[in-house]
Coordinates of C-alpha atoms in Angstrom, one line a residue:
X136 CA 0.0 0.0 0.0
X137 CA 1.3 3.4 -0.9
X138 CA 0.0 6.5 0.9
X139 CA 0.2 9.4 -1.6
X140 CA -1.7 11.8 -3.7
X141 CA -1.8 12.2 -7.5
X142 CA 0.1 15.3 -8.7
X143 CA -1.8 18.4 -9.7
X144 CA 0.0 18.1 -13.0
X145 CA -1.6 14.7 -13.6
X146 CA -5.1 16.1 -12.7
X147 CA -4.6 19.1 -15.0
X148 CA -3.3 16.8 -17.8
X149 CA -6.6 15.0 -18.2
X150 CA -8.8 18.2 -18.2
X151 CA -9.8 19.3 -21.7
X152 CA -8.6 22.7 -22.7
X153 CA -11.1 25.5 -23.3
X154 CA -10.8 25.7 -27.1
X155 CA -12.9 26.7 -30.1
X156 CA -11.5 23.5 -31.8
X157 CA -13.7 21.3 -29.5
X158 CA -17.3 20.8 -30.3
X159 CA -20.3 20.2 -28.0
X160 CA -20.1 16.9 -26.2
X161 CA -16.4 16.2 -26.5
X162 CA -15.7 17.5 -23.0
X163 CA -18.0 15.0 -21.4
X164 CA -21.6 13.7 -21.4
X165 CA -22.8 12.4 -18.1
X166 CA -25.9 10.4 -17.3
X167 CA -27.4 10.2 -13.8
X168 CA -29.7 7.2 -13.1
X169 CA -31.8 8.0 -10.1
X170 CA -34.6 10.2 -8.8
X171 CA -38.0 9.0 -7.6
X172 CA -41.2 10.6 -6.5
X173 CA -39.9 11.2 -3.0
X174 CA -36.3 12.1 -3.9
X175 CA -35.8 14.6 -6.6
X176 CA -33.0 16.8 -5.2
X177 CA -30.2 14.2 -5.3
X178 CA -30.1 13.5 -9.0
X179 CA -30.4 17.2 -9.7
X180 CA -27.4 18.0 -7.5
X181 CA -25.4 15.2 -9.1
X182 CA -26.3 16.2 -12.7
X183 CA -26.0 20.0 -12.3
X184 CA -22.7 19.6 -10.5
X185 CA -21.3 17.6 -13.5
X186 CA -22.2 20.6 -15.7
X187 CA -20.7 23.1 -13.3
X188 CA -17.5 21.1 -13.2
X189 CA -17.3 21.3 -17.0
X190 CA -19.2 18.4 -18.6
X191 CA -20.9 19.6 -21.8
X192 CA -24.2 17.7 -21.3
X193 CA -26.0 16.0 -18.4
X194 CA -28.9 13.6 -18.6
X195 CA -31.1 12.5 -15.7
X196 CA -32.9 9.1 -16.1
X197 CA -35.5 9.2 -13.4
X198 CA -38.9 7.8 -12.3
X199 CA -42.0 9.1 -13.9
X200 CA -43.1 11.0 -10.8
X201 CA -39.8 12.9 -10.6
X202 CA -39.5 14.0 -14.2
X203 CA -41.5 17.2 -14.2
X204 CA -40.1 18.2 -10.8
X205 CA -36.5 17.8 -11.9
X206 CA -37.2 19.6 -15.2
X207 CA -38.5 22.5 -13.3
X208 CA -35.2 22.8 -11.3
X209 CA -33.1 23.7 -14.4
X210 CA -33.5 23.9 -18.2
X211 CA -29.9 22.9 -18.5
X212 CA -30.6 19.2 -17.7
X213 CA -31.9 16.7 -20.2
X214 CA -34.5 14.6 -18.3
X215 CA -35.8 11.2 -19.3
X216 CA -38.6 10.0 -17.0
X217 CA -38.3 6.3 -18.0
X218 CA -38.0 4.5 -14.7
X219 CA -41.0 3.1 -12.8
X220 CA -41.7 2.1 -9.2
X221 CA -43.5 -1.1 -8.2
X222 CA -47.2 -1.1 -8.8
X223 CA -49.7 -3.9 -9.1
X224 CA -49.6 -3.7 -12.9
X225 CA -46.7 -1.5 -14.1
X226 CA -47.3 -0.3 -17.7
X227 CA -43.7 -1.2 -18.6
X228 CA -41.7 -4.4 -17.8
X229 CA -38.2 -4.1 -16.4
X230 CA -36.8 -5.2 -19.8
X231 CA -38.8 -2.6 -21.6
X232 CA -37.5 0.1 -19.3
X233 CA -34.0 -1.1 -19.7
X234 CA -34.3 -1.0 -23.5
X235 CA -35.5 2.6 -23.4
X236 CA -32.6 3.6 -21.1
X237 CA -29.8 1.7 -22.9
X238 CA -30.8 3.5 -26.1
X239 CA -29.2 6.5 -24.5
X240 CA -25.9 4.8 -23.7
X241 CA -24.2 5.8 -27.0
X242 CA -24.8 9.4 -26.1
X243 CA -23.0 9.1 -22.7
X244 CA -19.5 8.8 -21.5
X245 CA -20.1 8.1 -17.8
X246 CA -23.0 6.9 -15.7
X247 CA -23.9 7.7 -12.1
X248 CA -26.2 5.2 -10.4
X249 CA -28.0 5.8 -7.1
X250 CA -28.9 9.4 -6.3
X251 CA -32.5 9.5 -5.2
X252 CA -33.1 6.0 -6.6
X253 CA -35.1 4.7 -3.6
X254 CA -35.1 1.1 -2.5
X255 CA -38.1 0.2 -4.5
X256 CA -37.7 -3.4 -5.8
X257 CA -38.7 -2.5 -9.4
X258 CA -36.3 0.4 -9.5
X259 CA -33.4 -1.7 -8.0
X260 CA -34.0 -4.6 -10.4
X261 CA -34.0 -2.1 -13.4
X262 CA -30.8 -0.5 -12.1
X263 CA -29.1 -3.8 -11.7
X264 CA -29.7 -4.6 -15.4
X265 CA -28.6 -1.2 -16.4
X266 CA -25.3 -1.6 -14.6
X267 CA -24.8 -5.0 -16.2
X268 CA -25.2 -3.4 -19.7
X269 CA -22.9 -0.6 -18.8
X270 CA -20.3 -3.1 -17.9
X271 CA -20.7 -4.9 -21.2
X272 CA -20.3 -1.6 -23.0
X273 CA -17.3 -0.7 -20.8
X274 CA -18.9 2.6 -19.7
X275 CA -17.3 4.0 -16.5
X276 CA -19.7 4.2 -13.6
X277 CA -20.0 5.9 -10.2
X278 CA -22.3 4.3 -7.6
X279 CA -23.6 6.2 -4.6
X280 CA -26.5 6.3 -2.2
X281 CA -29.2 3.6 -2.9
X282 CA -27.0 2.2 -5.6
X283 CA -24.7 1.1 -2.8
X284 CA -27.6 -0.7 -1.2
X285 CA -28.0 -2.6 -4.4
X286 CA -24.2 -3.5 -4.4
X287 CA -24.4 -4.5 -0.7
X288 CA -27.2 -7.0 -1.6
X289 CA -25.5 -8.2 -4.8
X290 CA -21.8 -7.5 -4.8
X291 CA -21.3 -9.4 -8.1
X292 CA -23.1 -6.6 -10.0
X293 CA -19.8 -4.6 -9.9
X294 CA -17.2 -7.0 -8.7
X295 CA -14.2 -7.1 -11.0
X296 CA -15.3 -4.0 -13.0
X297 CA -12.4 -1.7 -12.7
X298 CA -14.1 1.2 -14.4
X299 CA -16.4 1.4 -11.4
X300 CA -16.1 3.8 -8.4
X301 CA -18.1 3.3 -5.2
X302 CA -18.5 6.3 -2.9
X303 CA -19.7 5.0 0.5
X304 CA -20.0 7.1 3.7
X305 CA -19.0 5.6 7.0
X306 CA -22.2 3.5 7.5
X307 CA -22.3 2.4 3.8
X308 CA -18.6 1.4 4.0
X309 CA -19.2 -0.8 7.1
X310 CA -22.1 -2.5 5.3
X311 CA -20.1 -3.1 2.2
X312 CA -17.3 -4.6 4.3
X313 CA -19.8 -6.9 6.0
X314 CA -21.2 -8.0 2.6
X315 CA -17.7 -8.9 1.4
X316 CA -16.8 -10.7 4.6
X317 CA -14.3 -8.2 5.8
X318 CA -14.2 -7.9 9.6
X319 CA -14.2 -4.5 11.2
X320 CA -10.7 -4.6 12.6
X321 CA -8.3 -2.1 14.2
X322 CA -6.6 -1.7 10.9
X323 CA -6.2 1.9 9.5
X324 CA -8.8 3.4 7.3
X325 CA -6.4 3.2 4.4
X326 CA -5.8 -0.5 4.9
X327 CA -9.5 -1.1 5.2
X328 CA -10.3 0.8 2.0
X329 CA -7.5 -1.1 0.2
X330 CA -8.9 -4.4 1.5
X331 CA -12.4 -3.6 0.4
X332 CA -11.2 -2.7 -3.1
X333 CA -9.3 -6.0 -3.3
X334 CA -12.4 -7.9 -2.2
X335 CA -14.2 -6.2 -5.2
X336 CA -11.3 -7.2 -7.4
X337 CA -10.1 -3.8 -8.2
X338 CA -13.2 -1.6 -8.0
X339 CA -12.1 1.9 -6.8
X340 CA -13.5 2.7 -3.4
X341 CA -13.9 6.2 -2.1
X342 CA -14.4 6.0 1.7
X343 CA -15.9 9.4 2.6
X344 CA -15.2 10.9 6.0
X345 CA -13.0 13.3 8.0
X346 CA -10.5 12.3 5.3
X347 CA -11.5 10.8 2.0
X348 CA -9.6 7.6 1.3
X349 CA -9.4 6.4 -2.3
X350 CA -8.1 2.9 -3.2
X351 CA -8.2 0.7 -6.3
X352 CA -6.5 -2.1 -4.4
X353 CA -3.0 -1.1 -5.6
X354 CA -2.6 2.5 -4.5
X355 CA -4.2 4.5 -1.7
X356 CA -4.8 8.3 -2.0
X357 CA -5.7 10.3 1.0
X358 CA -7.6 13.6 0.5
X359 CA -7.4 15.6 3.7
X360 CA -8.0 19.1 2.2
X361 CA -10.0 21.3 4.6
X362 CA -13.7 21.4 4.0
X363 CA -16.6 23.3 5.5
X364 CA -17.8 22.6 9.1
X365 CA -21.5 22.2 8.1
X366 CA -22.7 18.8 6.9
X367 CA -25.9 19.2 4.8
X368 CA -27.7 16.7 2.7
X369 CA -26.6 16.6 -1.0
X370 CA -22.9 17.1 -0.7
X371 CA -22.3 13.4 -1.6
X372 CA -24.5 13.9 -4.7
X373 CA -22.2 16.8 -5.7
X374 CA -19.2 14.5 -5.3
X375 CA -20.7 11.9 -7.5
X376 CA -21.3 14.5 -10.3
X377 CA -17.7 15.8 -9.8
X378 CA -16.1 12.4 -10.0
X379 CA -18.2 11.5 -13.1
X380 CA -17.1 14.7 -14.9
X381 CA -13.4 13.9 -14.2
X382 CA -14.0 10.4 -15.5
X383 CA -15.5 11.9 -18.6
X384 CA -12.5 14.1 -19.0
X385 CA -10.4 10.9 -18.8
X386 CA -12.4 9.4 -21.7
X387 CA -11.7 12.5 -23.8
X388 CA -8.0 12.3 -22.8
X389 CA -7.9 8.6 -23.7
X390 CA -9.5 9.4 -27.1
X391 CA -7.0 12.2 -27.7
X392 CA -9.7 14.7 -28.3
X393 CA -7.0 17.3 -28.0
X394 CA -3.2 17.0 -28.5
X395 CA -1.2 16.0 -25.5
X396 CA 2.1 14.3 -25.0
X397 CA 1.6 12.4 -21.7
X398 CA 0.3 8.9 -21.7
X399 CA -1.7 8.2 -18.5
X400 CA -3.5 4.9 -18.8
X401 CA -7.2 4.9 -18.0
X402 CA -6.6 2.4 -15.1
X403 CA -4.7 5.3 -13.4
X404 CA -7.2 7.9 -14.4
X405 CA -10.0 6.2 -12.4
X406 CA -8.5 6.9 -9.0
X407 CA -7.1 10.2 -10.1
X408 CA -10.7 11.3 -11.1
X409 CA -11.9 10.1 -7.7
X410 CA -9.3 12.1 -5.9
X411 CA -9.8 15.2 -8.0
X412 CA -13.5 15.1 -7.2
X413 CA -12.9 14.8 -3.5
X414 CA -10.4 17.6 -3.5
X415 CA -12.6 20.0 -5.5
X416 CA -15.8 19.3 -3.5
X417 CA -14.0 19.8 -0.2
X418 CA -12.7 23.2 -1.4
X419 CA -16.1 24.2 -2.6
X420 CA -17.6 23.2 0.8
X421 CA -14.9 25.4 2.6
X422 CA -15.6 28.4 0.4
X423 CA -19.4 28.1 0.8
X424 CA -19.1 27.7 4.6
X425 CA -16.7 30.6 4.9
X426 CA -19.3 32.7 3.1
X427 CA -22.5 31.8 4.8
X428 CA -21.5 29.7 7.9
X429 CA -24.2 27.7 9.6
X430 CA -26.8 28.5 7.0
X431 CA -24.8 26.6 4.3
X432 CA -26.8 24.4 2.0
X433 CA -25.7 22.3 -1.0
X434 CA -26.9 25.0 -3.4
X435 CA -24.4 27.3 -1.8
X436 CA -21.6 24.8 -2.4
X437 CA -22.6 24.5 -6.1
X438 CA -22.3 28.3 -6.6
X439 CA -18.6 27.9 -5.6
X440 CA -17.7 25.3 -8.2
X441 CA -16.8 27.7 -11.1
X442 CA -14.4 29.9 -9.0
X443 CA -12.8 26.9 -7.3
X444 CA -12.2 25.0 -10.5
X445 CA -10.6 28.1 -12.0
X446 CA -8.4 28.6 -9.0
X447 CA -7.4 25.0 -8.6
X448 CA -7.1 23.6 -12.1
X449 CA -6.9 26.4 -14.7
X450 CA -3.8 28.1 -13.3

């Protein structure tokens, strides 16, 4: 295990330049699968954050009852209300829903699964199949919130997929360890994150907490940048959108959308993207908290993304 951080040069290396030579979509197209009648804020925060961090386009694939609500939050998001919750007689089968959603996959570089998904059985079954198709098509994925509940119940859905990033909080991390047969020992958080990643056969794990610990089973990054002192619901959703955007940048880098001399393999870009997302969101949280203190909400954090990105990565 190595305890280190990626260099700022490596992070900046994978960020597409602002250039008139690039056309719409080349700097990243992110899809967020989540959002139900009761939970509409989470997918919005994830998708709008991906745009604020620099993705060109953001799609939200949500449940029918969430679609109009999420559309009303922002005209910048492309909303597809294709998902369905369990009813006595759903008008669409799971396979029919999956076919509608995967028709969007050629338009996307990265997928986020989980924000506002709910634990409805029909929604979870649909999401499981959507993840399986994403694996087959080798689309990088980020899994958070109720998506992690799905992984906890069926670890094989992501096990061995090294283009996947899991973003558990303290409670979710403990449950994932239990699901993978890892005892809660006195080992360091870094060692535990590495062990969990190895149990998932190389899936990158982002253990959120006082420090964010990122491991793909081979390396361990520790992000201890100062954040805000207020914890409000939605910050994890911002992180999922940030990480997805840096992954999308990595796709553009790998496809040589612009000229660059370095050769960072995508296997290394995955944990770099996770670290960059953690670093940026912590910095946004600190800026927002310094400005509004105890009244800070996730929307305050989102307003800081542009200035923080400029200050951290464009210099």
